[in-house]
mmCIF file of N, CA, C and O in Angstrom:
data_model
loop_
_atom_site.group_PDB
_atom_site.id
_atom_site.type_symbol
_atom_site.label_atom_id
_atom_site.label_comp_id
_atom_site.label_asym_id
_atom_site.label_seq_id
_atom_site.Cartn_x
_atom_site.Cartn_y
_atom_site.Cartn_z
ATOM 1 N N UNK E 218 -25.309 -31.133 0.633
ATOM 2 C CA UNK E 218 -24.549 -31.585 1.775
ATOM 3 C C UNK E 218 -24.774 -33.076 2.018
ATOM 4 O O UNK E 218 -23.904 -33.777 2.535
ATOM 5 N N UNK E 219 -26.498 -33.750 1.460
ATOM 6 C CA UNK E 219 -26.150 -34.925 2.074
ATOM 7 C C UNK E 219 -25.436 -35.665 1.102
ATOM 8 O O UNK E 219 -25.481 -36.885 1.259
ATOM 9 N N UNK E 220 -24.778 -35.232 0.123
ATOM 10 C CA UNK E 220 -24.193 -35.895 -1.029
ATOM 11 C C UNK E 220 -22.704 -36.395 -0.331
ATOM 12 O O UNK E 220 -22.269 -37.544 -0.418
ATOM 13 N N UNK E 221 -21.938 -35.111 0.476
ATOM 14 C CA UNK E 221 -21.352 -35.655 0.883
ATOM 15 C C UNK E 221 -21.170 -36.315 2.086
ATOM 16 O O UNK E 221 -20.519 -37.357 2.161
ATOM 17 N N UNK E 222 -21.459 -36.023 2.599
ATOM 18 C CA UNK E 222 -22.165 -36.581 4.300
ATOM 19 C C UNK E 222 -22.248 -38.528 3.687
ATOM 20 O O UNK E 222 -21.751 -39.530 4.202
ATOM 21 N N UNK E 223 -22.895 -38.402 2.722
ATOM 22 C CA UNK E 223 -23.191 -40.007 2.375
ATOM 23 C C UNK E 223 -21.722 -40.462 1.681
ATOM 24 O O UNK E 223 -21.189 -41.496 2.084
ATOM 25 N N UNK E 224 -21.295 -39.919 0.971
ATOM 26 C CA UNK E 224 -19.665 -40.233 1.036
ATOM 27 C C UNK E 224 -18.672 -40.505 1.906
ATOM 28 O O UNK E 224 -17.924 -41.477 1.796
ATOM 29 N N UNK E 225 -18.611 -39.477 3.002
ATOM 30 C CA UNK E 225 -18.176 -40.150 3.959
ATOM 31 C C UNK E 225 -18.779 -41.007 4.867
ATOM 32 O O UNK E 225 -18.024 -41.481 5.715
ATOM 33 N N UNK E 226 -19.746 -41.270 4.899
ATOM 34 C CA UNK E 226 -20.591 -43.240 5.838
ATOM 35 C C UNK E 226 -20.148 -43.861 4.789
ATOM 36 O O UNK E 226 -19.518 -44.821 5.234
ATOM 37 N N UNK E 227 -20.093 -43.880 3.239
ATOM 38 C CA UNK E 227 -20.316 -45.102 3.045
ATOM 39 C C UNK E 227 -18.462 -45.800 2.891
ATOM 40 O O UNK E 227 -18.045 -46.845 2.393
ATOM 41 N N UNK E 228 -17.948 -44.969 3.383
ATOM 42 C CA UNK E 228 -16.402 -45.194 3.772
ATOM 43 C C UNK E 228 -16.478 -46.476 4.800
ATOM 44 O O UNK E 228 -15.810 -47.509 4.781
ATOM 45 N N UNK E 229 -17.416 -46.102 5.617
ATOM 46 C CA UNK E 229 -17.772 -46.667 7.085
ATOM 47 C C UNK E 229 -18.705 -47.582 6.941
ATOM 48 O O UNK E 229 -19.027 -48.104 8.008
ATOM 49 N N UNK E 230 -19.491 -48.129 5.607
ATOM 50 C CA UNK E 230 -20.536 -48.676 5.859
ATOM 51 C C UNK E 230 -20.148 -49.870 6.197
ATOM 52 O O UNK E 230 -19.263 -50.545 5.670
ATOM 53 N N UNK E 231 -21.068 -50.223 7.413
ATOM 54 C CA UNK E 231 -20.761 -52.086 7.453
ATOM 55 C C UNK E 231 -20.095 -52.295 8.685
ATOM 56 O O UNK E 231 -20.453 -53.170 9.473
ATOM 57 N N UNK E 232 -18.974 -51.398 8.921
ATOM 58 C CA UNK E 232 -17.721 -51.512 9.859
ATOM 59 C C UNK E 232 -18.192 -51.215 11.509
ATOM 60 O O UNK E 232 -18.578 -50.144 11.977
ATOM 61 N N UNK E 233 -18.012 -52.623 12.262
ATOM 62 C CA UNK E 233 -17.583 -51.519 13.681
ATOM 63 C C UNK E 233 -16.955 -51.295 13.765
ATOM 64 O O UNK E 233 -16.016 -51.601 13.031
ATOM 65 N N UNK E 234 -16.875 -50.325 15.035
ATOM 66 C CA UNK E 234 -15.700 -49.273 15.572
ATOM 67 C C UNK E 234 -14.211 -49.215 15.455
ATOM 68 O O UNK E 234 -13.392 -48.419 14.997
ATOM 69 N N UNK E 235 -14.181 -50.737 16.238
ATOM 70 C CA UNK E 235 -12.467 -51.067 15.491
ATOM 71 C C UNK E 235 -12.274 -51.676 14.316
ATOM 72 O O UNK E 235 -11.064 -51.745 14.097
ATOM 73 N N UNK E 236 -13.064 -52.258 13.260
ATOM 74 C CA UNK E 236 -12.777 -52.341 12.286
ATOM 75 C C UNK E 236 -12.212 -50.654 11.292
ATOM 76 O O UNK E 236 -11.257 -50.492 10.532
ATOM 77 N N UNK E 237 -13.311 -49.657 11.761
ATOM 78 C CA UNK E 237 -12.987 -48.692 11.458
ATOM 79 C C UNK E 237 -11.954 -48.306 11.564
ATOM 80 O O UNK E 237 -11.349 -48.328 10.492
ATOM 81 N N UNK E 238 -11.017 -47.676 12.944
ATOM 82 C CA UNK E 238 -10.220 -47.435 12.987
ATOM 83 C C UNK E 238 -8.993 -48.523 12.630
ATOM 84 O O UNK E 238 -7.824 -48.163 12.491
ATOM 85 N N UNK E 239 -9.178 -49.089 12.578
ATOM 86 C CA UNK E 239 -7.973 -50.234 11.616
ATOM 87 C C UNK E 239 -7.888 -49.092 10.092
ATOM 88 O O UNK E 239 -7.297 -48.084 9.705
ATOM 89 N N UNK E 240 -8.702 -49.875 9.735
ATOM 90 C CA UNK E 240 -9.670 -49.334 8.052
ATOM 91 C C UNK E 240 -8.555 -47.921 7.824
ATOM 92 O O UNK E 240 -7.681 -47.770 6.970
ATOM 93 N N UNK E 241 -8.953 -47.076 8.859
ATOM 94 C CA UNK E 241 -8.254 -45.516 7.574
ATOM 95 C C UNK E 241 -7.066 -45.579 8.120
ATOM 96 O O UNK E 241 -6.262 -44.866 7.518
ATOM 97 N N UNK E 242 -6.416 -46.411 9.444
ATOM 98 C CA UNK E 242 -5.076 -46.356 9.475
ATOM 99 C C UNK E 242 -4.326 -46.550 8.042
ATOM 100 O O UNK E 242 -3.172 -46.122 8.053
ATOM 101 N N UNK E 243 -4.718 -47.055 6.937
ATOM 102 C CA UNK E 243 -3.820 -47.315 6.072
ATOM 103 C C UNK E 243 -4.372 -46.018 5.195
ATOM 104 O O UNK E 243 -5.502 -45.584 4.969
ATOM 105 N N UNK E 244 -2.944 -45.578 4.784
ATOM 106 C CA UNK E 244 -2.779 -44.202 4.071
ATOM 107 C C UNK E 244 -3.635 -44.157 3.005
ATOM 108 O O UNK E 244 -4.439 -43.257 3.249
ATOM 109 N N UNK E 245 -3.848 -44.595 2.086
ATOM 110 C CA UNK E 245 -5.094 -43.999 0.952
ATOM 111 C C UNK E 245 -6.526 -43.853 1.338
ATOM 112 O O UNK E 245 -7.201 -42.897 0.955
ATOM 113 N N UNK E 246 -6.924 -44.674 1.995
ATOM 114 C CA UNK E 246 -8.435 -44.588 2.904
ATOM 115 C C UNK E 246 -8.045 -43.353 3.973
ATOM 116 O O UNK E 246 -8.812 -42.402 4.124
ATOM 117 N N UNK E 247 -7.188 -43.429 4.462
ATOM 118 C CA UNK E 247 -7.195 -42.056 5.461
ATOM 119 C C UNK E 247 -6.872 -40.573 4.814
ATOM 120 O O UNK E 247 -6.984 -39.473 5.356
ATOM 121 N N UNK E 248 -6.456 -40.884 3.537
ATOM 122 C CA UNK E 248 -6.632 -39.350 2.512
ATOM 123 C C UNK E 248 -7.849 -39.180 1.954
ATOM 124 O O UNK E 248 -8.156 -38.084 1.485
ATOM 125 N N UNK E 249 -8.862 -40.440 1.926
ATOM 126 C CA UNK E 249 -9.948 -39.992 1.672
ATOM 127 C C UNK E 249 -10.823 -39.973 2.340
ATOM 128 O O UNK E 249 -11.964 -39.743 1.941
ATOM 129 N N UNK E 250 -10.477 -40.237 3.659
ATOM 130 C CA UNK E 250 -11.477 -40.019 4.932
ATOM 131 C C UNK E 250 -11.311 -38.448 5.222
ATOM 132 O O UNK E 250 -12.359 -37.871 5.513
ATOM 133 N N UNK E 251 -10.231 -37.740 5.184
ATOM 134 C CA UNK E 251 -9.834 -36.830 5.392
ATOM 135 C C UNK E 251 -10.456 -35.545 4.227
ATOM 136 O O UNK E 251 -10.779 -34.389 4.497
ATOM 137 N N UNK E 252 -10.466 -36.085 3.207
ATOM 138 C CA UNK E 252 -10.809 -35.162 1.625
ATOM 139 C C UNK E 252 -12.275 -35.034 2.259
ATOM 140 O O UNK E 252 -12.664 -33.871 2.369
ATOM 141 N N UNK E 253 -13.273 -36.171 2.753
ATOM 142 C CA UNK E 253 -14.689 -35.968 3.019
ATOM 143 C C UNK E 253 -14.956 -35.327 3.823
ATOM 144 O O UNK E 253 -15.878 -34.514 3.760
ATOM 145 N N UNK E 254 -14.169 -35.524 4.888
ATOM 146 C CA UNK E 254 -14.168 -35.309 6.207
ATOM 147 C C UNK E 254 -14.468 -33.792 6.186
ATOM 148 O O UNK E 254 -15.472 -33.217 6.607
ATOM 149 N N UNK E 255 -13.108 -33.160 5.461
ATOM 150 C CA UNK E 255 -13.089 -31.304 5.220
ATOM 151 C C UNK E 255 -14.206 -31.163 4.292
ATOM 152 O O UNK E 255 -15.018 -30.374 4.777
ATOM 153 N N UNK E 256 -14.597 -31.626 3.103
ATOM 154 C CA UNK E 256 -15.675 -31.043 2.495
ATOM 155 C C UNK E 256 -16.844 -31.387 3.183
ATOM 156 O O UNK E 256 -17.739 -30.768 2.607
ATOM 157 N N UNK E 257 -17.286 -31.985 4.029
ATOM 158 C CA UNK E 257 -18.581 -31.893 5.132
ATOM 159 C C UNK E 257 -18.368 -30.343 5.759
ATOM 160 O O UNK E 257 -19.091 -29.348 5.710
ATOM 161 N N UNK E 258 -16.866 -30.621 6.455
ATOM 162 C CA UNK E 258 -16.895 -28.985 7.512
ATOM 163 C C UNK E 258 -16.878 -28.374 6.628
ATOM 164 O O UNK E 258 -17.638 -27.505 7.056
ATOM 165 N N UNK E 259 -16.611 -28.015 5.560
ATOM 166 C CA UNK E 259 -16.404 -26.763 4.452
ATOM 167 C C UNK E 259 -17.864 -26.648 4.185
ATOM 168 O O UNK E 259 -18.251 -25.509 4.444
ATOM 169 N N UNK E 260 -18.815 -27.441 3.753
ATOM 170 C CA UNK E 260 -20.031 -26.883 3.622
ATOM 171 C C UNK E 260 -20.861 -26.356 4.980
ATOM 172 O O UNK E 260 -21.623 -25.392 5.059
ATOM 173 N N UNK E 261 -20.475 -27.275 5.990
ATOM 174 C CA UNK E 261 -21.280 -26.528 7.118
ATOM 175 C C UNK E 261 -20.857 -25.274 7.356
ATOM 176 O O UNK E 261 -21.814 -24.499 7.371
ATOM 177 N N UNK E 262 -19.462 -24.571 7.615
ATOM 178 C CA UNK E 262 -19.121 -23.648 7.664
ATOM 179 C C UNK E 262 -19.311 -22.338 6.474
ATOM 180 O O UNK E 262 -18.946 -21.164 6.536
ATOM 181 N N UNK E 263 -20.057 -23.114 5.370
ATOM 182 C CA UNK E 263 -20.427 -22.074 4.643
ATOM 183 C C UNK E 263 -21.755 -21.871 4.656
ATOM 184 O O UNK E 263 -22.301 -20.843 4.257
ATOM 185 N N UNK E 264 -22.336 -22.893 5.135
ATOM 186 C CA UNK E 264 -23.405 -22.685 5.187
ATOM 187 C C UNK E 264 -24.335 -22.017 6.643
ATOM 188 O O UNK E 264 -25.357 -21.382 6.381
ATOM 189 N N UNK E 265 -23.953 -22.184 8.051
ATOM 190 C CA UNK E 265 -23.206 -21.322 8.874
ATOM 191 C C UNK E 265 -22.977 -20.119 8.357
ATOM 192 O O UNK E 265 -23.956 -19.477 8.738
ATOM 193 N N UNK E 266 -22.290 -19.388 7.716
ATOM 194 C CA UNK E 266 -22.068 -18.155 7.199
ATOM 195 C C UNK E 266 -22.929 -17.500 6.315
ATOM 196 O O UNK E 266 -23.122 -16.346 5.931
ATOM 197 N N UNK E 267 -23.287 -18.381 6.159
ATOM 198 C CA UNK E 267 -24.409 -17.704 4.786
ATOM 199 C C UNK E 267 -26.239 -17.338 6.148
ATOM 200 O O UNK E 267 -27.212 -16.589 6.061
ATOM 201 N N UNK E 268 -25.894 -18.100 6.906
ATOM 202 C CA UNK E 268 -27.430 -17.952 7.725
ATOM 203 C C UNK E 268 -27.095 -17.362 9.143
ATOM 204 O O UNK E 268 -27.909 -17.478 10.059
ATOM 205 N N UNK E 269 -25.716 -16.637 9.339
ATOM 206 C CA UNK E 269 -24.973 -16.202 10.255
ATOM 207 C C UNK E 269 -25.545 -16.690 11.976
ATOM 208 O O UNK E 269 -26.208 -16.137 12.853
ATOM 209 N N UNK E 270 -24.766 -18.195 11.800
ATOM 210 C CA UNK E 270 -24.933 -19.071 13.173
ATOM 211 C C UNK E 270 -23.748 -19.297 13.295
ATOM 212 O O UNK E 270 -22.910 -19.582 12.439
ATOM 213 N N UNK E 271 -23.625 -19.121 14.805
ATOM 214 C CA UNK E 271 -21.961 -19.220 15.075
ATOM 215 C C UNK E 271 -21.541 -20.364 15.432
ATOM 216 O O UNK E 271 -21.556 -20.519 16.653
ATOM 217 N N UNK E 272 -21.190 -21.181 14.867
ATOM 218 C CA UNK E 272 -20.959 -23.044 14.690
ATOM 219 C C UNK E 272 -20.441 -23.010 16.307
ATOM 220 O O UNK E 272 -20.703 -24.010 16.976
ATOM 221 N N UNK E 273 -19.752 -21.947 16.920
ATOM 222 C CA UNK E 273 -19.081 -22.546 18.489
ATOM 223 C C UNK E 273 -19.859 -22.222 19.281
ATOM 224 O O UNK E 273 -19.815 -23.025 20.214
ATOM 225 N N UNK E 274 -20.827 -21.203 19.498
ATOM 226 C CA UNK E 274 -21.637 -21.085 20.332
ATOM 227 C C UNK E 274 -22.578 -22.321 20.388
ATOM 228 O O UNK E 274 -22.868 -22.987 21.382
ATOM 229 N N UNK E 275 -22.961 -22.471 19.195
ATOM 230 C CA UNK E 275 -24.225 -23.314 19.315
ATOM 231 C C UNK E 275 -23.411 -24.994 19.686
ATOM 232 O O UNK E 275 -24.207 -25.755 20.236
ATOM 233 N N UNK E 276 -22.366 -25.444 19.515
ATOM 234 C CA UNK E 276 -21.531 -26.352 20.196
ATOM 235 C C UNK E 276 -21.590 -26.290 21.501
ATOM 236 O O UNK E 276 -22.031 -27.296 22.056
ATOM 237 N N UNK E 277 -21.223 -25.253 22.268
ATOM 238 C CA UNK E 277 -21.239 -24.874 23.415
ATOM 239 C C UNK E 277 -22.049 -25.158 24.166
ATOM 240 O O UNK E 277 -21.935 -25.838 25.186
ATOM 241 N N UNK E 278 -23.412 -24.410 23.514
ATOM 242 C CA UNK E 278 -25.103 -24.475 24.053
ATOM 243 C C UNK E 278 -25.672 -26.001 23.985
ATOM 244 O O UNK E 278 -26.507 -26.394 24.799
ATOM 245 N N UNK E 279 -25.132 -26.862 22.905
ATOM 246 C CA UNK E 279 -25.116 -28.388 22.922
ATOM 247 C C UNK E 279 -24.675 -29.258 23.910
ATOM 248 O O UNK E 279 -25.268 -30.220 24.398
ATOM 249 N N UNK E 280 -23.506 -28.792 24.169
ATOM 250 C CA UNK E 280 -22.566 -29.632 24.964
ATOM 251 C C UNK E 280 -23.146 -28.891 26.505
ATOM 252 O O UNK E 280 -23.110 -29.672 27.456
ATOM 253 N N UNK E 281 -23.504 -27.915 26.718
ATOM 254 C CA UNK E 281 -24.348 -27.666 28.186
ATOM 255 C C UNK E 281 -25.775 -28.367 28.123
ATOM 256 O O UNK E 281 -26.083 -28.535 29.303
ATOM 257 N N UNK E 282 -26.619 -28.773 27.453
ATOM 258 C CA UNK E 282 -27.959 -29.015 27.396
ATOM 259 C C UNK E 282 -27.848 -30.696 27.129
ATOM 260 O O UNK E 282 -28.766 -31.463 27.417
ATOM 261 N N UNK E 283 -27.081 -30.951 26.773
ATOM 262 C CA UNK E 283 -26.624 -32.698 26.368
ATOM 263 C C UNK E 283 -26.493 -33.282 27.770
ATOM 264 O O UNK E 283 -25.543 -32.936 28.473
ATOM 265 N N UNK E 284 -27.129 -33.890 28.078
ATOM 266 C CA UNK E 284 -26.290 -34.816 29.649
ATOM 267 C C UNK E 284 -25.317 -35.709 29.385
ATOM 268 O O UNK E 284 -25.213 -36.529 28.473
ATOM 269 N N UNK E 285 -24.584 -35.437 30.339
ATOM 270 C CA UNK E 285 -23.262 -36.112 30.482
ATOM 271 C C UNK E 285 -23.496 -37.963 29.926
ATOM 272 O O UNK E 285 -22.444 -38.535 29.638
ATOM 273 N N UNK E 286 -24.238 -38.431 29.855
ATOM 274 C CA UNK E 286 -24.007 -39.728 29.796
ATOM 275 C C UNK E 286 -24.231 -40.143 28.427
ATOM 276 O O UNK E 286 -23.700 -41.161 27.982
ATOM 277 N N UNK E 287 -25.289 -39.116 27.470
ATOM 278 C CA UNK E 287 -24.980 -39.093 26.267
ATOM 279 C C UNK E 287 -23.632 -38.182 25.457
ATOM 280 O O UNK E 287 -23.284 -38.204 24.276
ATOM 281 N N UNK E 288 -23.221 -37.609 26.330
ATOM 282 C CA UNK E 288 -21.973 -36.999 25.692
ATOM 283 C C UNK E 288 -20.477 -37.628 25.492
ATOM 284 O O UNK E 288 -19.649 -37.543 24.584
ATOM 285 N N UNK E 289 -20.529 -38.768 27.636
ATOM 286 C CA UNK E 289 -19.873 -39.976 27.441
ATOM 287 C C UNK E 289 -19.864 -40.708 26.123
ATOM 288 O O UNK E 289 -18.982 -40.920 25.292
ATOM 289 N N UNK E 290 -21.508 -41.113 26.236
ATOM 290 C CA UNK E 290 -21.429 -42.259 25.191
ATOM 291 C C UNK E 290 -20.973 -41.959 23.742
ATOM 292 O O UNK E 290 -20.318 -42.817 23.151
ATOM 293 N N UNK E 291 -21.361 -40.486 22.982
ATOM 294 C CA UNK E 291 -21.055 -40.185 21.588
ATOM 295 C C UNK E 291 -19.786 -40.070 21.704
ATOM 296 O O UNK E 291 -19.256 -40.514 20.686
ATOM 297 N N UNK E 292 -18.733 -39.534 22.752
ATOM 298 C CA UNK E 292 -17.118 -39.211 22.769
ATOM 299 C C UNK E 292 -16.400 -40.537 22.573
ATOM 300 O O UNK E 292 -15.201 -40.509 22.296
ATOM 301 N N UNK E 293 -17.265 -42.103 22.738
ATOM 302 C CA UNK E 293 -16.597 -43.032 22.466
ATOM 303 C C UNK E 293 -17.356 -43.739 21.326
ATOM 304 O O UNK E 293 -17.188 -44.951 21.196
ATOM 305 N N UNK E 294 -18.117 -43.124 20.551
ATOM 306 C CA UNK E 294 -18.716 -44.076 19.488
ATOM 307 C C UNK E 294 -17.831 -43.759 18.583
ATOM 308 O O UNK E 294 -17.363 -42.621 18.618
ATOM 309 N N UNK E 295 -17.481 -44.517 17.759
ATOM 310 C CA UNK E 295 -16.486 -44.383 15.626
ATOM 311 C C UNK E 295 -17.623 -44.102 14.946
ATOM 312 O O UNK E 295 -18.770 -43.799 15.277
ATOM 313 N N UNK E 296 -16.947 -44.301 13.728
ATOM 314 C CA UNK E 296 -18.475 -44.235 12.937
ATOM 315 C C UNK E 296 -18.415 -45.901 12.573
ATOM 316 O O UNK E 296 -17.508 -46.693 12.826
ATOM 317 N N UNK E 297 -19.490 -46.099 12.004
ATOM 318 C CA UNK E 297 -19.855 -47.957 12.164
ATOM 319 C C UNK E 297 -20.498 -48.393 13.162
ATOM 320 O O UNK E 297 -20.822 -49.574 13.290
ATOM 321 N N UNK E 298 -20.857 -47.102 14.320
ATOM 322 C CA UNK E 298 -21.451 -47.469 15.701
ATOM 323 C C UNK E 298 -22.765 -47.857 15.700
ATOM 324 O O UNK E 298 -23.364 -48.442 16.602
ATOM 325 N N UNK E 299 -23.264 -47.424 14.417
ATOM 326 C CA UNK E 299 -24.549 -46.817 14.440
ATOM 327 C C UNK E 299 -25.119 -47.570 13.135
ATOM 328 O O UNK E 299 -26.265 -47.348 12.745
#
């Protein structure tokens, strides 16, 4: 997983936020932001299944235990934020 996980940052490496979103506005970078994007969720979700954790509950249980001001802040970070 971190094989691809590091595929998609290094899409992002370097970039802030609005450079980012500039960046995959143009169609070939945004088919391959998109190709990474699903094979990240495709492995979590299999992997999730294989150790039977229910990816929405535990979202849920996140997003109640998270305080609001870090949840603010991640709902407006891109990637390049960091």
């Amino acid at each position: 997983m971190s094989r691809e996980v590091g595929e998609l940052a290094e899409l992002f490496q370097w970039l802030p936020a609005d450079a980012a979103v500039q960046r995959i506005s143009a169609n070939p970078l945004r088919r391959r932001v998109e190709e990474e994007m699903t094979d990240v969720l495709a492995y979590l979700v299999r992997l999730a299944d294989v150790l039977d954790i229910d990816l929405m509950d535990g979202a849920g249980k996140k997003l109640e235990t998270q305080p609001s001001a870090s949840r603010d802040r991640a709902s407006r970070e891109a990637p390049g934020d960091t």
